[in-house]
Coordinates of C-alpha atoms in Angstrom, one line a residue:
X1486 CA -21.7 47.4 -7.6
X1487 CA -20.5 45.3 -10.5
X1488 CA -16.9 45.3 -11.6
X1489 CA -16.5 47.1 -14.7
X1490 CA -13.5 49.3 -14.7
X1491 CA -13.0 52.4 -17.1
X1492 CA -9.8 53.2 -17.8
X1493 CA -8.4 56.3 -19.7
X1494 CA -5.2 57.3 -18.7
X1495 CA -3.4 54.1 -17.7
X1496 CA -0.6 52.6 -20.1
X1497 CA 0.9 48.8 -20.2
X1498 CA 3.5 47.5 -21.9
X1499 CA 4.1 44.4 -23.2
X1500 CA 7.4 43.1 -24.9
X1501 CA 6.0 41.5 -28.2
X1502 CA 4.3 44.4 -29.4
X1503 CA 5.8 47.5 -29.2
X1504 CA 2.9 49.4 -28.4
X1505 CA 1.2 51.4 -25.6
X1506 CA -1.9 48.7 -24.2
X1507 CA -4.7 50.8 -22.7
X1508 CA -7.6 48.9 -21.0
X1509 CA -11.2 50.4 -22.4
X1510 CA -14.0 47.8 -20.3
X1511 CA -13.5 44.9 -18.3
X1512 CA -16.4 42.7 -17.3
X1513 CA -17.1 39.9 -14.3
X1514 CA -20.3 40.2 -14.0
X1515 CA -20.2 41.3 -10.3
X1516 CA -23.2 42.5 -8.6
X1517 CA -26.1 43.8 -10.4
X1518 CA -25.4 46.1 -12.9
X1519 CA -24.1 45.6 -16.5
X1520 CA -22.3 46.6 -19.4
X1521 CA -23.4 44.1 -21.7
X1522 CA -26.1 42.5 -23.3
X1523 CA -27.5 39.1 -23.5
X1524 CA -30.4 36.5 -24.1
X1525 CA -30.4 35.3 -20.5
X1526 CA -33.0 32.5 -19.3
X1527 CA -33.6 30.1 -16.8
X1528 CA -36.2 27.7 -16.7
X1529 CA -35.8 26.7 -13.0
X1530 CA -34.2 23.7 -12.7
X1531 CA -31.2 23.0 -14.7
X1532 CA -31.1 25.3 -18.0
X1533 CA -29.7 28.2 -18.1
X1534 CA -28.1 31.0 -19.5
X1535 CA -27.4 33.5 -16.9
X1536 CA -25.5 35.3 -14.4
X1537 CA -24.7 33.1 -10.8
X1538 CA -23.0 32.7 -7.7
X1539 CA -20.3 30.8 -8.0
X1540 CA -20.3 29.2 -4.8
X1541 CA -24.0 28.2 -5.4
X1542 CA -24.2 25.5 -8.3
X1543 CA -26.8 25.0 -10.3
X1544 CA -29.1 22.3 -10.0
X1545 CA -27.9 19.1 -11.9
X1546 CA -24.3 20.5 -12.4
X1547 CA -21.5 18.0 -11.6
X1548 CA -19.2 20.0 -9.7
X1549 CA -18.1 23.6 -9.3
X1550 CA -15.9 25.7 -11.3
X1551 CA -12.7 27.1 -10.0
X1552 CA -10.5 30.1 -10.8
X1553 CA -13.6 32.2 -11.2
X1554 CA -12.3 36.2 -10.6
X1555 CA -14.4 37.5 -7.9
X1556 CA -18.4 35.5 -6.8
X1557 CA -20.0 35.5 -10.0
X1558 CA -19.8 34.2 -13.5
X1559 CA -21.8 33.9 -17.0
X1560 CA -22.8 29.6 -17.0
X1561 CA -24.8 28.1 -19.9
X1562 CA -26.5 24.6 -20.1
X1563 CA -28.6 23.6 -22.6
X1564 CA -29.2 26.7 -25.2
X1565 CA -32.1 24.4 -26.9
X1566 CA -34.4 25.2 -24.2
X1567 CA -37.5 26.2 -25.2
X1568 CA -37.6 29.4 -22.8
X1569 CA -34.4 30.7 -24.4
X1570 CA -36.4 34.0 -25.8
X1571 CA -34.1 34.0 -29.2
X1572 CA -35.8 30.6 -29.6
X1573 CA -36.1 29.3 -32.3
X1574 CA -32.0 30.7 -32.4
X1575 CA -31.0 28.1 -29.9
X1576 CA -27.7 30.2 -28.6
X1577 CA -26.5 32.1 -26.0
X1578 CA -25.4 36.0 -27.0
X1579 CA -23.2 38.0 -24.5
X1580 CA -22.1 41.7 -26.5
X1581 CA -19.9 44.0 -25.0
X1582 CA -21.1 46.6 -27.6
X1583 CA -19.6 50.1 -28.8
X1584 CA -16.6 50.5 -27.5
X1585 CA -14.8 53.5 -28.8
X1586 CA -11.6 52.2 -30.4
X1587 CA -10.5 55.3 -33.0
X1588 CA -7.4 56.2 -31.0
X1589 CA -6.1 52.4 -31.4
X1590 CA -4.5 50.5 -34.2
X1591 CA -5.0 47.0 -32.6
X1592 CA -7.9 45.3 -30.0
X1593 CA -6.8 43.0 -27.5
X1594 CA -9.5 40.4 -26.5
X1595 CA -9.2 38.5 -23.3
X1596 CA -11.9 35.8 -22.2
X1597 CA -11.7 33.1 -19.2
X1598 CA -13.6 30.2 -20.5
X1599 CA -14.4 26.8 -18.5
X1600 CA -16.2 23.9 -19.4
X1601 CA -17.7 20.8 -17.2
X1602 CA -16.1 17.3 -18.8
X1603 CA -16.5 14.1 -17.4
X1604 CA -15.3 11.9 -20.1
X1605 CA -17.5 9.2 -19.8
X1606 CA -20.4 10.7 -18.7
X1607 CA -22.9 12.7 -21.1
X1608 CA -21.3 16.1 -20.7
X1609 CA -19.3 15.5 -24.1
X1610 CA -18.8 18.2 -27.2
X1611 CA -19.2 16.6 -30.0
X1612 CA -17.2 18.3 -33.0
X1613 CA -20.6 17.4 -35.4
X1614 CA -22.7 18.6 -33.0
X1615 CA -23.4 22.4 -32.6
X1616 CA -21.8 23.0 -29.5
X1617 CA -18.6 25.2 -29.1
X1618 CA -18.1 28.7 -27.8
X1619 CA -17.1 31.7 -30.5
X1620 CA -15.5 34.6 -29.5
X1621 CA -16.0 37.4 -32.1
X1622 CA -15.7 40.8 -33.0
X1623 CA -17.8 43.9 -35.4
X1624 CA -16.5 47.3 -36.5
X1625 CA -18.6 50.3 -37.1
X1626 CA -21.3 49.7 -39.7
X1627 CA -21.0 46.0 -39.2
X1628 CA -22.3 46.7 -35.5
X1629 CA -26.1 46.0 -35.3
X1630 CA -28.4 48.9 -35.2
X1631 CA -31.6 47.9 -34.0
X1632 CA -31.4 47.7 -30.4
X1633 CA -28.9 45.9 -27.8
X1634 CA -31.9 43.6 -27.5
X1635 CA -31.3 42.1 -30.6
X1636 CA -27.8 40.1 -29.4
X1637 CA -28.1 37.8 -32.7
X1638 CA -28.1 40.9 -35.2
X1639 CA -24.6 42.4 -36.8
X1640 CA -22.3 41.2 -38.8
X1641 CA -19.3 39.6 -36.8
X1642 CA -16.0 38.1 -37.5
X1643 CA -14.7 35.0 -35.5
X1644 CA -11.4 35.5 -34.0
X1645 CA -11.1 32.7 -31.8
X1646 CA -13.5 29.4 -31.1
X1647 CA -13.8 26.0 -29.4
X1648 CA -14.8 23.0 -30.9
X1649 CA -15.0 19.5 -29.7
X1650 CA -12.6 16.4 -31.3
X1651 CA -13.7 13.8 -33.4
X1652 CA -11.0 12.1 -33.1
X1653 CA -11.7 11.8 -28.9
X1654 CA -15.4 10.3 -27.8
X1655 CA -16.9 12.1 -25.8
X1656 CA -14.8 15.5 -26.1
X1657 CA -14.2 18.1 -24.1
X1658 CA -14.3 21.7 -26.2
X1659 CA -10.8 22.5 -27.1
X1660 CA -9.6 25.4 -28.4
X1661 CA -9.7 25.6 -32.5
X1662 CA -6.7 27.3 -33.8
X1663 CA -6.8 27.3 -37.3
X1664 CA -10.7 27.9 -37.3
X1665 CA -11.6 24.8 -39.0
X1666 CA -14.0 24.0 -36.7
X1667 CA -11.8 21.4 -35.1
X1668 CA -10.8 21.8 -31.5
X1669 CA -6.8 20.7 -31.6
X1670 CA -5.3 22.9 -29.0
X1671 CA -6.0 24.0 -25.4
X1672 CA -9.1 21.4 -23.3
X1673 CA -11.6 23.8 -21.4
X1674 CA -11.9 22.4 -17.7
X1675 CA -13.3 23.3 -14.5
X1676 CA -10.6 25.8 -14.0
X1677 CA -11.1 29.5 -15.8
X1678 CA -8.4 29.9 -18.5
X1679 CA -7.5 33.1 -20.1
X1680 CA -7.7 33.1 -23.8
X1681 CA -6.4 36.3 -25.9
X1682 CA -7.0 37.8 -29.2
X1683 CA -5.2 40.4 -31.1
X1684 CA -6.1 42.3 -34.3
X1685 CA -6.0 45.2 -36.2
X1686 CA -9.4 48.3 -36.0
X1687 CA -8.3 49.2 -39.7
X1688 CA -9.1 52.4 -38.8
X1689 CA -12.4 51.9 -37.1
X1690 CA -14.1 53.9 -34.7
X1691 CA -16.1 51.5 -33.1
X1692 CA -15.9 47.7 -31.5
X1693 CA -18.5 45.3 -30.5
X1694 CA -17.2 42.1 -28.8
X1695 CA -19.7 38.9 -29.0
X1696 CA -19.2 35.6 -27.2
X1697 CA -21.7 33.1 -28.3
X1698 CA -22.5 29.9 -27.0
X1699 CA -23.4 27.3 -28.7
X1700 CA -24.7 23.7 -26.4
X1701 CA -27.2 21.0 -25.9
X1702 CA -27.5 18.4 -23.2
X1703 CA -25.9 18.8 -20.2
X1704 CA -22.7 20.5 -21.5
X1705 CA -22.1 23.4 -19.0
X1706 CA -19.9 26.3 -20.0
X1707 CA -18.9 29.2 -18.2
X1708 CA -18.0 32.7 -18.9
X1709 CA -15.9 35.2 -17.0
X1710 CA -13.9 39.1 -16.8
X1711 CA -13.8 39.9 -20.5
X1712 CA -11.5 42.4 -21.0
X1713 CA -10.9 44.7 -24.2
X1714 CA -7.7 46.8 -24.4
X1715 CA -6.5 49.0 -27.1
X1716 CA -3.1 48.6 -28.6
X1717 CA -0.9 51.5 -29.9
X1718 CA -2.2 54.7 -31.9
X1719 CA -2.6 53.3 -35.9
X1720 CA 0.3 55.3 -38.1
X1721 CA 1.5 55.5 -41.5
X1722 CA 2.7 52.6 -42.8
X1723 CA 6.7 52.1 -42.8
X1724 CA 8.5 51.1 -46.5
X1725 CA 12.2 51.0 -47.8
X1726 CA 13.3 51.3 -51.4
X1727 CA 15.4 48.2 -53.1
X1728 CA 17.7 49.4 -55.5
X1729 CA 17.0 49.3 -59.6
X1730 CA 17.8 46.1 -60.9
X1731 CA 17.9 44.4 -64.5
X1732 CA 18.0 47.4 -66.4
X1733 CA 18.0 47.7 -69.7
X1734 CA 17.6 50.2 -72.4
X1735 CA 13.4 50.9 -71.8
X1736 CA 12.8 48.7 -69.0
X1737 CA 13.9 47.7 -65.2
X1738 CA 12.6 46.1 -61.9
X1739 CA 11.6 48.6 -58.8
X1740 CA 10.1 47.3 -55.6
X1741 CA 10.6 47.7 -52.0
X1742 CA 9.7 46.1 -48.8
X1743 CA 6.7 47.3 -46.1
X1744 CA 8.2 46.4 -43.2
X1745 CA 4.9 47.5 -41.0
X1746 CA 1.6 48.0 -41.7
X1747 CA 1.5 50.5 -38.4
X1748 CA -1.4 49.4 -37.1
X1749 CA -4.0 49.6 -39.9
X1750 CA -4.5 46.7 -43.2
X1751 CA -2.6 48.0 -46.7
X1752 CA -4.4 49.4 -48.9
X1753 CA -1.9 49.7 -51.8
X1754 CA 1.6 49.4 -52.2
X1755 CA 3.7 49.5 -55.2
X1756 CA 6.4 52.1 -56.9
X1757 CA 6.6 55.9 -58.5
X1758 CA 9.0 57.2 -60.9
X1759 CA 9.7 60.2 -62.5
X1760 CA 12.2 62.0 -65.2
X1761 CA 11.7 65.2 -63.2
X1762 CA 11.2 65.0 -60.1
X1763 CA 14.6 63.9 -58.0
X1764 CA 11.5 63.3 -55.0
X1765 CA 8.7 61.6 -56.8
X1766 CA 5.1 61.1 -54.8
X1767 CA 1.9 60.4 -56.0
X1768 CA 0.3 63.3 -55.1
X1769 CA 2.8 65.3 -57.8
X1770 CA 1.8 63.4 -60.8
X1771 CA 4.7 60.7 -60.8
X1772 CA 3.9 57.8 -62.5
X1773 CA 2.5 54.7 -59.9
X1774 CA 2.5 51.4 -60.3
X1775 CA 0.5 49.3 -57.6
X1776 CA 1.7 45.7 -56.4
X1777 CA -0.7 44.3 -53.5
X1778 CA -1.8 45.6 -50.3
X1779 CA 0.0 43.6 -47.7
X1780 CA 3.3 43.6 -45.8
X1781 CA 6.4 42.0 -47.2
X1782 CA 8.4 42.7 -50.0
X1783 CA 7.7 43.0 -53.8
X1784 CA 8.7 44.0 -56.9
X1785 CA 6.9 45.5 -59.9
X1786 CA 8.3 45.2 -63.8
X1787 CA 8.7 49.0 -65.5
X1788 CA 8.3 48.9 -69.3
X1789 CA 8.4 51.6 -71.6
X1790 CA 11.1 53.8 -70.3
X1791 CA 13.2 56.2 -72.4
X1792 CA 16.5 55.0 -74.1
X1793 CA 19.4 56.6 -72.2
X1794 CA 17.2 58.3 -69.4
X1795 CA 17.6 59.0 -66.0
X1796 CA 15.1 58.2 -63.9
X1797 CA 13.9 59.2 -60.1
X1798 CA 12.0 56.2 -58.5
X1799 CA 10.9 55.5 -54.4
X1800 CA 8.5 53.1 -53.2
X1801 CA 5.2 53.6 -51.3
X1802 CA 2.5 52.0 -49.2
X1803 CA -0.7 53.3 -48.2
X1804 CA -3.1 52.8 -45.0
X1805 CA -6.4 54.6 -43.4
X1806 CA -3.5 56.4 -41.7
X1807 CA -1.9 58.3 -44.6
X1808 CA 0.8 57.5 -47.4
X1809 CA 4.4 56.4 -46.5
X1810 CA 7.5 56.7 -49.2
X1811 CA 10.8 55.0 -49.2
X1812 CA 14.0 56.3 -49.8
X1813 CA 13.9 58.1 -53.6
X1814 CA 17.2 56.9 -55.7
X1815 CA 17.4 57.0 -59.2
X1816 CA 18.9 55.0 -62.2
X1817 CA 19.8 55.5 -66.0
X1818 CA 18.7 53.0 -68.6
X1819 CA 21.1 52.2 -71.3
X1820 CA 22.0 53.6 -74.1
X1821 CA 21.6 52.6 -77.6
X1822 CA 24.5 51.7 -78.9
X1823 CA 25.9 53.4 -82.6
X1824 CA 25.5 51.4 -85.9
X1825 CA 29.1 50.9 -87.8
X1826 CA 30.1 49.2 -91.0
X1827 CA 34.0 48.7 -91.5
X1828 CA 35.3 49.3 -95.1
X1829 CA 38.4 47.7 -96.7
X1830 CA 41.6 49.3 -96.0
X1831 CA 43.1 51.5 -98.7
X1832 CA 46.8 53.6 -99.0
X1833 CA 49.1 50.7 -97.8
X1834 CA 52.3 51.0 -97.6
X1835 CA 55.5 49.5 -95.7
X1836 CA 54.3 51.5 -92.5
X1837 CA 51.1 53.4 -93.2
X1838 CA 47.5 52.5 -94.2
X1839 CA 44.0 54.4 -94.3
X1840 CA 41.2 53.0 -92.4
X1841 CA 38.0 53.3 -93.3
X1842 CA 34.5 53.0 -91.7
X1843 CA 30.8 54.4 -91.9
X1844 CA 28.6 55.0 -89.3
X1845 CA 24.9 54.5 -90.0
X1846 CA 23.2 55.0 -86.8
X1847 CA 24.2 57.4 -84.0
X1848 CA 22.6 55.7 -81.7
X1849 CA 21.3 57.3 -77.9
X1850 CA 23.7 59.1 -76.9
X1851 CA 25.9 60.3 -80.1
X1852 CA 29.1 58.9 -79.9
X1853 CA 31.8 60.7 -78.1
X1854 CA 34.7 59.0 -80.2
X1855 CA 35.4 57.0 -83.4
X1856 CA 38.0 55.7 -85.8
X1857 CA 39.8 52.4 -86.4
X1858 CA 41.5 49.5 -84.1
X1859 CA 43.6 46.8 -85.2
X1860 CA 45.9 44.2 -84.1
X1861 CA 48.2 41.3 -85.5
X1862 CA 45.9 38.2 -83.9
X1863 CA 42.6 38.4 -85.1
X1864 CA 39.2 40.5 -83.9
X1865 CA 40.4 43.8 -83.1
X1866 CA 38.9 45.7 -79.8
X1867 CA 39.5 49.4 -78.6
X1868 CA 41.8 47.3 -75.9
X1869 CA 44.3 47.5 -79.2
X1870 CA 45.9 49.5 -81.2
X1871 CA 43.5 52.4 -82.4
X1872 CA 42.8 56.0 -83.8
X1873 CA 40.5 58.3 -82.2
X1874 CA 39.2 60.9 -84.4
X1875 CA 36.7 62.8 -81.4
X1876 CA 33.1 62.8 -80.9
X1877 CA 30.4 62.5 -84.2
X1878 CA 27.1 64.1 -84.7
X1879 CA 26.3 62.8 -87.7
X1880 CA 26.1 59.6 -90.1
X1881 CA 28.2 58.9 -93.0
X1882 CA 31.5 57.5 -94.4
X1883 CA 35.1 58.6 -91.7
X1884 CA 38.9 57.7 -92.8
X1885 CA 41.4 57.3 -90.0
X1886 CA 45.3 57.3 -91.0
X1887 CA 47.0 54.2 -89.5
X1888 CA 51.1 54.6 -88.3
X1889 CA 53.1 52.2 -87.3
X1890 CA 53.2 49.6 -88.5
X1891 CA 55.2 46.9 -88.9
X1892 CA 56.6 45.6 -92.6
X1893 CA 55.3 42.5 -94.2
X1894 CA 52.9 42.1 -91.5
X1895 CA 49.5 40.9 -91.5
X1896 CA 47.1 43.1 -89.5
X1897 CA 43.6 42.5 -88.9

């Protein structure tokens, strides 16, 4: 029976992550069964794109590959043949497809890959030639629909490929890490490597995993145990509040920080703030202001706040898994300072004077005191000497009786 295992109930864990790994399907393409589809062919010699022993290798084939898990393993050589049946689509398809993924936040891809190089010889992967192997990846809607037949059909996101090296002629395929269709990392050999892949389901419900082939020549390739694993259960994102900064009479700066994403890609982030609501969400009303829709901190510029307001504020972030908050805090903008003209002292005597002011604007809040402050070296502060005649509520000329003071004196 061919090796592909099923499993529901068993749970990994690996360091980096933090999550619980599940395995959902692993293929080796043992015996004669399958849980996959592809454009296999032969034409009887030395093209192929098909399942085989790999203790038997095919006609024309330099020498054996090694590592292989179990008898068996996917080979390809030369995808241009004419009895490929995608023809005139000259590449090889292998889909894993449908796997149910909706109690997962990430995917874990894992491929052995090998490749046949001799250098010299005319098994070579050119990086301007088609050839390289794609490993790649379709939610949901993006899976194909007409039929597993139809390998070449969906719409499919690369996550990891394998390119051959200008800069090395003839190349083996190496392994492209930045996707630029350059192969700068790992060299394919004779010997099966693992290769892994990690990435978020966004909240999808279903995978399809695709490798595709891509050679001419006599480039072999093989293909072994694929293995998808689901990491972790998606969540609500997590967020933290900064504190209000740079505050001033109608504006401030709010942000916060998304420390995780839990799983599933940000959809909005950003801040709410109410005059009401000590707790403020979204969902009661509070005013929002979005900022991006990825991890990491930001900050978002408030204008058109109330003079001498408090304010309730607390940042969010959003995901397919529901809306996370911060920690709500609050702030106060400033207040608007009273308006004051100082008038020319009148009544002097040896020890005595009247000062006199007028206020012309209360200002935001009213005033809680008033009167005069002097001193004997120049610009006066409420540091000084001063009266204090209690709070105001309205505008208009004050007099505030100075004691005191000092004869023959100048005071300012």
């Amino acid at each position: 029976m061919k090796k592909i295992l099923q499993f529901l109930f068993i749970f990994l864990f690996f360091g980096n992550i933090g999550f619980a790994q599940t395995p959902i399907i692993q293929e080796s393409f043992e015996g004669g069964a399958t849980n996959y589809d592809a454009n296999t062919f032969t034409d009887g010699a030395s093209d192929y794109f098909t399942v085989f022993n790999s203790f038997s290798t095919p006609t024309g084939w330099p020498r054996a590959f090694s590592n292989v898990d179990g008898s068996y393993m996917f080979g390809a050589e030369d995808m241009d043949d004419v009895d490929n049946p995608l023809n005139p689509d000259f590449n090889g398809y292998i889909v894993i497809s449908s796997q149910n993924i909706s109690s997962y936040s990430q995917v874990q891809v894992t491929v052995a890959l090998a490749a046949v190089y001799d250098g010299g010889n005319d098994e070579s992967f050119e990086e301007t030639d088609p050839d390289g192997i794609f490993v790649q990846y379709a939610f949901d809607a993006n899976i194909a629909t007409v039929g597993d037949a139809f390998v070449n059909t969906g719409t499919y996101t690369t996550v990891g490929q394998f390119k051959g090296n200008l800069g090395i002629n003839p190349s083996g395929l190496y392994e492209d890490t930045n996707l630029d269709g350059k192969g700068d990392g790992t060299l394919l050999t004779e010997a099966f490597q693992d290769f892994t892949y990690t990435f978020n389901t966004n909240g999808a419900t279903n995978i399809s995993v695709r490798i595709v082939v891509e050679n001419d020549l006599s480039e072999e390739i093989g293909i072994d145990n694929i293995r998808i694993s689901g990491i972790g259960a998606a969540t609500a994102p997590t967020v933290t509040t900064t504190a209000a900064s740079s505050i001033t009479m109608t504006t401030v700066t709010l942000g916060g920080n998304v420390t995780s994403d839990g799983g599933a890609a940000i959809s909005e982030r950003g801040v709410v703030y109410s005059t009401t609501d000590a707790t403020p969400t979204i969902a009661e009303g509070a005013t929002k202001d979005a900022n991006g829709s990825v991890t990491g901190t930001f900050s978002e510029s408030i204008g058109s706040l109330s003079i001498n307001t408090t304010y309730y504020y607390n940042s969010y972030a959003i995901n397919s898994e529901g809306t996370s908050y911060g920690t709500a805090s609050s702030f106060k903008t400033l207040p608007l300072a009273a308006t004051i003209t100082t008038q020319a002292v009148s009544n002097i005597t040896k020890t005595t004077a009247t000062g006199n002011g007028n206020i012309t604007d209360l200002g935001d809040p009213n005033p809680t005191q008033h009167g005069v402050c002097w001193n004997t070296g120049g610009t006066p502060t409420t540091g000084d000497n001063k009266t204090e005649e209690g709070a105001v509520s309205a505008t208009g000329a004050f007099t505030s009786n100075i004691t005191s003071l000092s004869p023959n004196t100048i005071y300012y």
